[in-house]
Coordinates of C-alpha atoms and ligand atoms in Angstrom, one line a residue:
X1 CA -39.9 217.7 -139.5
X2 CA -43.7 217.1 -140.4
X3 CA -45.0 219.6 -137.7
X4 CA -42.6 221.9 -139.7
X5 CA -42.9 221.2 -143.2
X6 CA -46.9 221.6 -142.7
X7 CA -46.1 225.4 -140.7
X8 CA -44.0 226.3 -143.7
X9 CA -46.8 225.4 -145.8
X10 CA -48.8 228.1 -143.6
X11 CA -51.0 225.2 -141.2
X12 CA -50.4 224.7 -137.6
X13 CA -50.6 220.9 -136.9
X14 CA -49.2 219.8 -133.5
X15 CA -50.6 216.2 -132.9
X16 CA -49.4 213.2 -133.7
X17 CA -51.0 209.7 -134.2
X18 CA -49.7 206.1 -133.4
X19 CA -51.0 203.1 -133.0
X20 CA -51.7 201.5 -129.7
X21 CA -49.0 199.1 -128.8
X22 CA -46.6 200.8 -130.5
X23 CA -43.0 201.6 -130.0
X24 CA -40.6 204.1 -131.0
X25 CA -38.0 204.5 -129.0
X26 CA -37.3 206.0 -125.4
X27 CA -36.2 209.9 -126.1
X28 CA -39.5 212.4 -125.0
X29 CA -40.8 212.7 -128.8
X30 CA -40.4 209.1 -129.2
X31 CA -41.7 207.5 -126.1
X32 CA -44.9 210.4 -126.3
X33 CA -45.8 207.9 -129.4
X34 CA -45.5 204.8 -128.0
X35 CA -47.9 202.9 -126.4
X36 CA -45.9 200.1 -124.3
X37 CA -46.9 201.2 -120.2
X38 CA -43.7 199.3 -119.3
X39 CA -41.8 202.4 -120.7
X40 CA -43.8 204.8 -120.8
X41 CA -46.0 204.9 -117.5
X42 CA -42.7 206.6 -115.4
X43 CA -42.6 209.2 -117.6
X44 CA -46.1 209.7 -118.0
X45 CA -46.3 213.4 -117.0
X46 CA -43.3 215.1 -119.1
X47 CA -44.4 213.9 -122.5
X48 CA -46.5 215.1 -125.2
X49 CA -49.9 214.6 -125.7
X50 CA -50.7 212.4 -128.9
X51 CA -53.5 210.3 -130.3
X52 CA -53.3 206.3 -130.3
X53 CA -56.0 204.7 -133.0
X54 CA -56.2 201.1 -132.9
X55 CA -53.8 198.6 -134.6
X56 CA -55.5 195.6 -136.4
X57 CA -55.9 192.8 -133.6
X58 CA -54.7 190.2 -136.1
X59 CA -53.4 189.3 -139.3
X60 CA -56.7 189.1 -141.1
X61 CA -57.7 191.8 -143.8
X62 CA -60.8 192.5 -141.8
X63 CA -58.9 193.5 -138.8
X64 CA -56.9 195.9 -141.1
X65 CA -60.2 197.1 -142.5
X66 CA -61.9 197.9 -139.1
X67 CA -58.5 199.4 -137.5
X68 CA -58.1 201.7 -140.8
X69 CA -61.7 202.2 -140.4
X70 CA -60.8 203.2 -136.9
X71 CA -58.5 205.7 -138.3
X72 CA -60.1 207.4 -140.5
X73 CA -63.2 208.1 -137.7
X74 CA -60.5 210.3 -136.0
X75 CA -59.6 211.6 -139.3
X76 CA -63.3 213.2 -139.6
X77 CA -63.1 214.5 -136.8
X78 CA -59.6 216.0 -135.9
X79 CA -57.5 216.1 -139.3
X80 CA -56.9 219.9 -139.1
X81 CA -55.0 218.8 -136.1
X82 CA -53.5 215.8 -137.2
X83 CA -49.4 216.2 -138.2
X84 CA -48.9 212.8 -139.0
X85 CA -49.5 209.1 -138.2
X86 CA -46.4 207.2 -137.2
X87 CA -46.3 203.2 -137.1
X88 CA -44.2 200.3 -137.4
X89 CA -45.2 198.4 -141.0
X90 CA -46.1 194.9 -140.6
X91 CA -44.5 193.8 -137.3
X92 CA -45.0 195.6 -133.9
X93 CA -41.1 194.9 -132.3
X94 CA -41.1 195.4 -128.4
X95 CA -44.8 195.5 -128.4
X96 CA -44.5 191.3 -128.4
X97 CA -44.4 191.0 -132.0
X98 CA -47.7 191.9 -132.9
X99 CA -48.5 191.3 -136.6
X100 CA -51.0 192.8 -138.8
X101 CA -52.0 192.6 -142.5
X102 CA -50.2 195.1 -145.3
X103 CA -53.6 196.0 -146.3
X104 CA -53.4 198.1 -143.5
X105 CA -50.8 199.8 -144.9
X106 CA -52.0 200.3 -148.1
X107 CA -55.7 201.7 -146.3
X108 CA -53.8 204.4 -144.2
X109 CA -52.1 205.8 -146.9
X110 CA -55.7 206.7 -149.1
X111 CA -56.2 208.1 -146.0
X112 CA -53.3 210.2 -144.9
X113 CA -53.6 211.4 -148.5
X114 CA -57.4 212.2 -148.9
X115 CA -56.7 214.5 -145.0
X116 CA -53.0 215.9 -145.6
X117 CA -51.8 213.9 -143.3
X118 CA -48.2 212.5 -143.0
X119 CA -47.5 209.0 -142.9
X120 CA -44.6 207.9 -141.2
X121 CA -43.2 204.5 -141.7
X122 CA -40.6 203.2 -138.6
X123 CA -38.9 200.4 -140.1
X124 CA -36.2 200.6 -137.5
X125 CA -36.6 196.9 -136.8
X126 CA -38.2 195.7 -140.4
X127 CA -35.9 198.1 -142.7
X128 CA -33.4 196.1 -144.4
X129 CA -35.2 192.7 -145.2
X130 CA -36.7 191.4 -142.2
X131 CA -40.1 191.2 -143.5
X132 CA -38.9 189.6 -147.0
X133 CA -38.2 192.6 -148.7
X134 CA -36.2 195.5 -148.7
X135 CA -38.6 197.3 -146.6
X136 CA -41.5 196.4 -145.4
X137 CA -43.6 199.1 -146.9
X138 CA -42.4 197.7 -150.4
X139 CA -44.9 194.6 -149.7
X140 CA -47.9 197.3 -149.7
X141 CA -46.6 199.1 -152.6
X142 CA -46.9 202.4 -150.8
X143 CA -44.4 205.3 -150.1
X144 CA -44.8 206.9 -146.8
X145 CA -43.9 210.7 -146.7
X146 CA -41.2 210.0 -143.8
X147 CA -38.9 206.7 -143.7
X148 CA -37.3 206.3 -140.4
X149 CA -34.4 203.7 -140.3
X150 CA -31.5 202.4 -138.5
X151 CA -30.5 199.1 -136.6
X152 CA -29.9 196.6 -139.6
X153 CA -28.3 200.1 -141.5
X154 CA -24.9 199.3 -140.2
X155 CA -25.8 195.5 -139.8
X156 CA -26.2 196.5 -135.7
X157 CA -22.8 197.3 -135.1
X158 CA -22.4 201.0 -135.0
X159 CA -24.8 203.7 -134.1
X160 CA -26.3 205.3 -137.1
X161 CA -30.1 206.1 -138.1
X162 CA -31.8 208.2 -140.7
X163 CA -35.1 210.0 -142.1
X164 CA -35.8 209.9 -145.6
X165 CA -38.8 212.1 -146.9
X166 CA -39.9 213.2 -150.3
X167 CA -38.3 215.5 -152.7
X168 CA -42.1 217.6 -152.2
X169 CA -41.3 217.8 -148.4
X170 CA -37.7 218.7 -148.5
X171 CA -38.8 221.3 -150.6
X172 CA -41.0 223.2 -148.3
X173 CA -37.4 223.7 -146.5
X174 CA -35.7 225.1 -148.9
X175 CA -34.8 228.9 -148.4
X176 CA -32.4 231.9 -147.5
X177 CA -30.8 231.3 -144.6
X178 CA -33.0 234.3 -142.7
X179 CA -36.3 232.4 -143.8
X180 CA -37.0 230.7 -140.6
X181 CA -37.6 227.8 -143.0
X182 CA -34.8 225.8 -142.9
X183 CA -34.3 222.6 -140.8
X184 CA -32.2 223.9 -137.8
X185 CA -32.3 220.2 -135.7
X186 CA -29.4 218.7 -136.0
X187 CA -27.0 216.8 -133.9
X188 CA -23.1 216.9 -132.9
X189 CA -22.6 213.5 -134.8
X190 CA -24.7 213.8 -137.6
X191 CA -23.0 212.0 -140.7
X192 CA -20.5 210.5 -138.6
X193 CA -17.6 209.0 -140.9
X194 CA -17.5 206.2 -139.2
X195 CA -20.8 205.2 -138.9
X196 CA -21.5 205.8 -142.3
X197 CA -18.5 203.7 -143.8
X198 CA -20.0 200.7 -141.6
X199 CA -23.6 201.9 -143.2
X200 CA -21.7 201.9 -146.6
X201 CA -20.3 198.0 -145.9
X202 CA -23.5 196.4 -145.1
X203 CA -25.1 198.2 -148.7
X204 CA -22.2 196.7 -150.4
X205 CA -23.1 193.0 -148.6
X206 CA -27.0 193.3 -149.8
X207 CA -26.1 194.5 -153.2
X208 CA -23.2 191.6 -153.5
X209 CA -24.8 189.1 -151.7
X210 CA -28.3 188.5 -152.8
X211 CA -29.2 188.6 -148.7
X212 CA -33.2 189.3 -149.3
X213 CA -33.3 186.3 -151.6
X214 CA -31.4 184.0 -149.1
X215 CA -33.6 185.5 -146.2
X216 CA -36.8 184.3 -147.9
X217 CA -35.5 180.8 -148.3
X218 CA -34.3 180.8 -144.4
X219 CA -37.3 182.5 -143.4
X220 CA -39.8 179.6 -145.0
X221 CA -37.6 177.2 -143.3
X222 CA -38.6 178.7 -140.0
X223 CA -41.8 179.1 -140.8
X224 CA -42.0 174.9 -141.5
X225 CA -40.2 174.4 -138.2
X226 CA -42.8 177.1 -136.4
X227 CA -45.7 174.9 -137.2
X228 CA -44.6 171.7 -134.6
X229 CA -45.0 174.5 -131.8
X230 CA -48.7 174.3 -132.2
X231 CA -48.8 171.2 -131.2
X232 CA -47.6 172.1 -127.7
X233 CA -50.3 172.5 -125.0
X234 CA -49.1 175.3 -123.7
X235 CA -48.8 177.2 -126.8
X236 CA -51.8 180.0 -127.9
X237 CA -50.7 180.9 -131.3
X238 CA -47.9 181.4 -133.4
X239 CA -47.0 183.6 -136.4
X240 CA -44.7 184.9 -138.7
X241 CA -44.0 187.8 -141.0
X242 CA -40.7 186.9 -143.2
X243 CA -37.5 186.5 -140.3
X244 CA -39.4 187.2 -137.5
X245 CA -41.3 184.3 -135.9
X246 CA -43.4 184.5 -132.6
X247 CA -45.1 181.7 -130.7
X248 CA -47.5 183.1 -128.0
X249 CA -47.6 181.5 -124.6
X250 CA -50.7 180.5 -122.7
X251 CA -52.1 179.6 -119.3
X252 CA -49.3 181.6 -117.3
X253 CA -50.1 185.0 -114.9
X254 CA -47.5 188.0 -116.0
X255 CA -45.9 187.5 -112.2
X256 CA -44.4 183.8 -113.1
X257 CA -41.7 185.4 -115.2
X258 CA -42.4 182.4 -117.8
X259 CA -40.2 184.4 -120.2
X260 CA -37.1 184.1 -117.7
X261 CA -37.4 180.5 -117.7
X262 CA -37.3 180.4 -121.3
X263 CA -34.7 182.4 -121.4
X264 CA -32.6 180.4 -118.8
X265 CA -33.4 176.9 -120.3
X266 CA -31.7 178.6 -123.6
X267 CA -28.9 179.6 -121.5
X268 CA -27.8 176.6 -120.6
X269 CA -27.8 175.0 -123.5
X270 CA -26.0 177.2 -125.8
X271 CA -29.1 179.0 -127.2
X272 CA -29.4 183.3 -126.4
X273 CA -33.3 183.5 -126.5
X274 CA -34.9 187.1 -125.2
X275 CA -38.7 186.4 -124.6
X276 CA -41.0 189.2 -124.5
X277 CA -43.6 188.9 -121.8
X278 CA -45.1 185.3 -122.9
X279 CA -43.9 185.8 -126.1
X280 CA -41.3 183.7 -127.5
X281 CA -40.0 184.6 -130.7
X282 CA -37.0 184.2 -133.3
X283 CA -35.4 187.0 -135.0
X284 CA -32.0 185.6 -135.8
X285 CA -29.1 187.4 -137.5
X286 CA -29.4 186.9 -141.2
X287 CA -25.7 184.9 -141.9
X288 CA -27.7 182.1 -139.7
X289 CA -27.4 178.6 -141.4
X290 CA -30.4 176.2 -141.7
X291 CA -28.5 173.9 -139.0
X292 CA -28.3 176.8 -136.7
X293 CA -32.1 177.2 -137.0
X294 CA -32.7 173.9 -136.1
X295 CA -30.7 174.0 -132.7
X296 CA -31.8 177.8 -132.1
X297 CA -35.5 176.6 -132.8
X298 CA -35.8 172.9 -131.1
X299 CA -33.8 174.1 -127.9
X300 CA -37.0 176.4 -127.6
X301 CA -39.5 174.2 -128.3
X302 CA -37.7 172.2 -125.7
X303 CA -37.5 174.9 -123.5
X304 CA -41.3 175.1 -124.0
X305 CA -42.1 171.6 -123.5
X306 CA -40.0 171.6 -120.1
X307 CA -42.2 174.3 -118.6
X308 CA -45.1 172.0 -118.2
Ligands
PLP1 C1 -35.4 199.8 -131.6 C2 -36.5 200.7 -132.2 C3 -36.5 202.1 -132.0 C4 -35.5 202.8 -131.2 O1 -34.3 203.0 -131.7 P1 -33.3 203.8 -130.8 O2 -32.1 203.9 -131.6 O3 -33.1 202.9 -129.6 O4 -33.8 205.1 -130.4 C5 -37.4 202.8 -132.7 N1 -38.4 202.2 -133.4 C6 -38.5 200.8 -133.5 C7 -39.6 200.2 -134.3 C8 -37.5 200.0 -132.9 O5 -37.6 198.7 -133.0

């Protein structure tokens, strides 16, 4: 839809931008973007060629000033090229929960304006509150030109996702039918019923429910509880960006599987945790009570403490 919208305004654009480590998802547009070798490498020589510019190595401001920094270098050089950037806002999902500062945010888009660019915001995995508000781009105060959400849409239980762009945007496809402007991509279930009523359900819970408001007291919680795994020996780092909270292992070679025994400890006692490489990290369905937390959260630090 950006190559598109930019060839309707009379410029051919064809690559696209991402950040390294990203992800977005596993179809040949979306794995071209991403940046995780575990998924990509097999595939290697039927995708597209894109760009990757650095995401900020940490949640400082001055890692979000060198990566957009970064950025806007390749800008100079190859913005009459340059379709879009895409990139997951705040949080980095199957890329082990990398976290970077919303200044970031708010730096790419001066940018993406300034070299008609489009900026394309992912929030598959932060859309719908994760982060503390509704979306995560909200805590930059920016609007990307494309919105890309699913996942926590229908609450996870049915398939639906969807692309929102700008009325300017939308407009660039508006024609006669013979116009070879119009969107022709579309798919056999697009708008399925279904789907949407499930999509419809889980809008009626946030508007009835105050769920952001609840999330931000459950998410500080965490956050308290996070801070005892830095006392572990065993433990690098930790973090947090509203729901989602990671706690980076160290000392351990990729081959030891460390994530498995995690995983298994949790197993047996009553806990379903899914590390990522030596990540550990807790992204727990919103309805989860504070009690919950603690048995989800000390049966890790447990599981933690046993591997040493
Ligand atoms: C899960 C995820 C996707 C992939 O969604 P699919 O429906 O599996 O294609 C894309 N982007 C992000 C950020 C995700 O976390």
């Amino acid at each position: 839809m950006s190559f598109h919208s930019h060839k309707n305004s009379g410029v051919e654009k064809k690559l696209f931008v991402s950040l390294t480590n990203s992800y977005h998802g596993e179809t040949i547009g979306a794995l071209s973007v991403g940046d995780v070798k575990l998924y990509k490498d097999t595939y290697e020589p039927l995708l597209i060629q894109t760009v990757q510019t650095p995401v900020p190595k940490d949640m400082s401001i001055e890692s979000a000033k060198e990566a957009a920094f970064m950025f806007e270098e390749l800008c100079k050089e190859r913005a009459d090229e340059i379709s879009a950037i895409i990139l997951e806002p705040l949080v980095q999902g199957a890329g082990y929960m990398h976290m970077y500062h919303k200044e970031f945010l708010v730096l790419v888009r001066g940018i993406c304006n300034k070299y008609d660019i489009h900026m394309i915001a992912d929030e598959v995995m932060v859309g719908f509150g994760r982060t503390g508000e509704m979306f995560a781009c909200q805590s930059a105060d920016i609007t990307p030109d494309f919105l890309v959400l699913s996942k926590g849409l229908t609450g996870g239980y049915l398939p639906l996702s969807v692309v929102l762009t700008t009325d300017e945007i939308y407009a660039r496809f508006y024609c006669e039918y013979n116009e070879h402007k119009a969107f022709l991509h579309s798919h056999s279930y697009t708008g399925n019923a279904l789907a949407c009523a499930a999509a419809n359900a889980t809008l009626d819970i946030f508007e009835r429910d105050g769920v952001i408001e609840k999330n931000r007291e459950i998410a500080r919680y965490m956050g308290k509880k996070l801070l005892k795994f830095q006392e572990l020996q065993n433990v690098a780092s930790i973090r947090r960006t509203g729901m989602i909270c990671a706690v980076e292992l160290k000392g351990y070679k990729s081959h030891e599987r460390i994530g498995l025994k995690v995983y298994q400890y949790g197993l047996n006692n009553g806990v379903l945790l899914r590390p990522l490489g030596h990540v550990v990290y807790f992204m727990p369905p919103y309805i989860i009570t504070k009690a919950e937390c603690d048995k989800m959260m000390d049966t890790a630090y447990e599981a933690i403490k046993s591997l040493f």
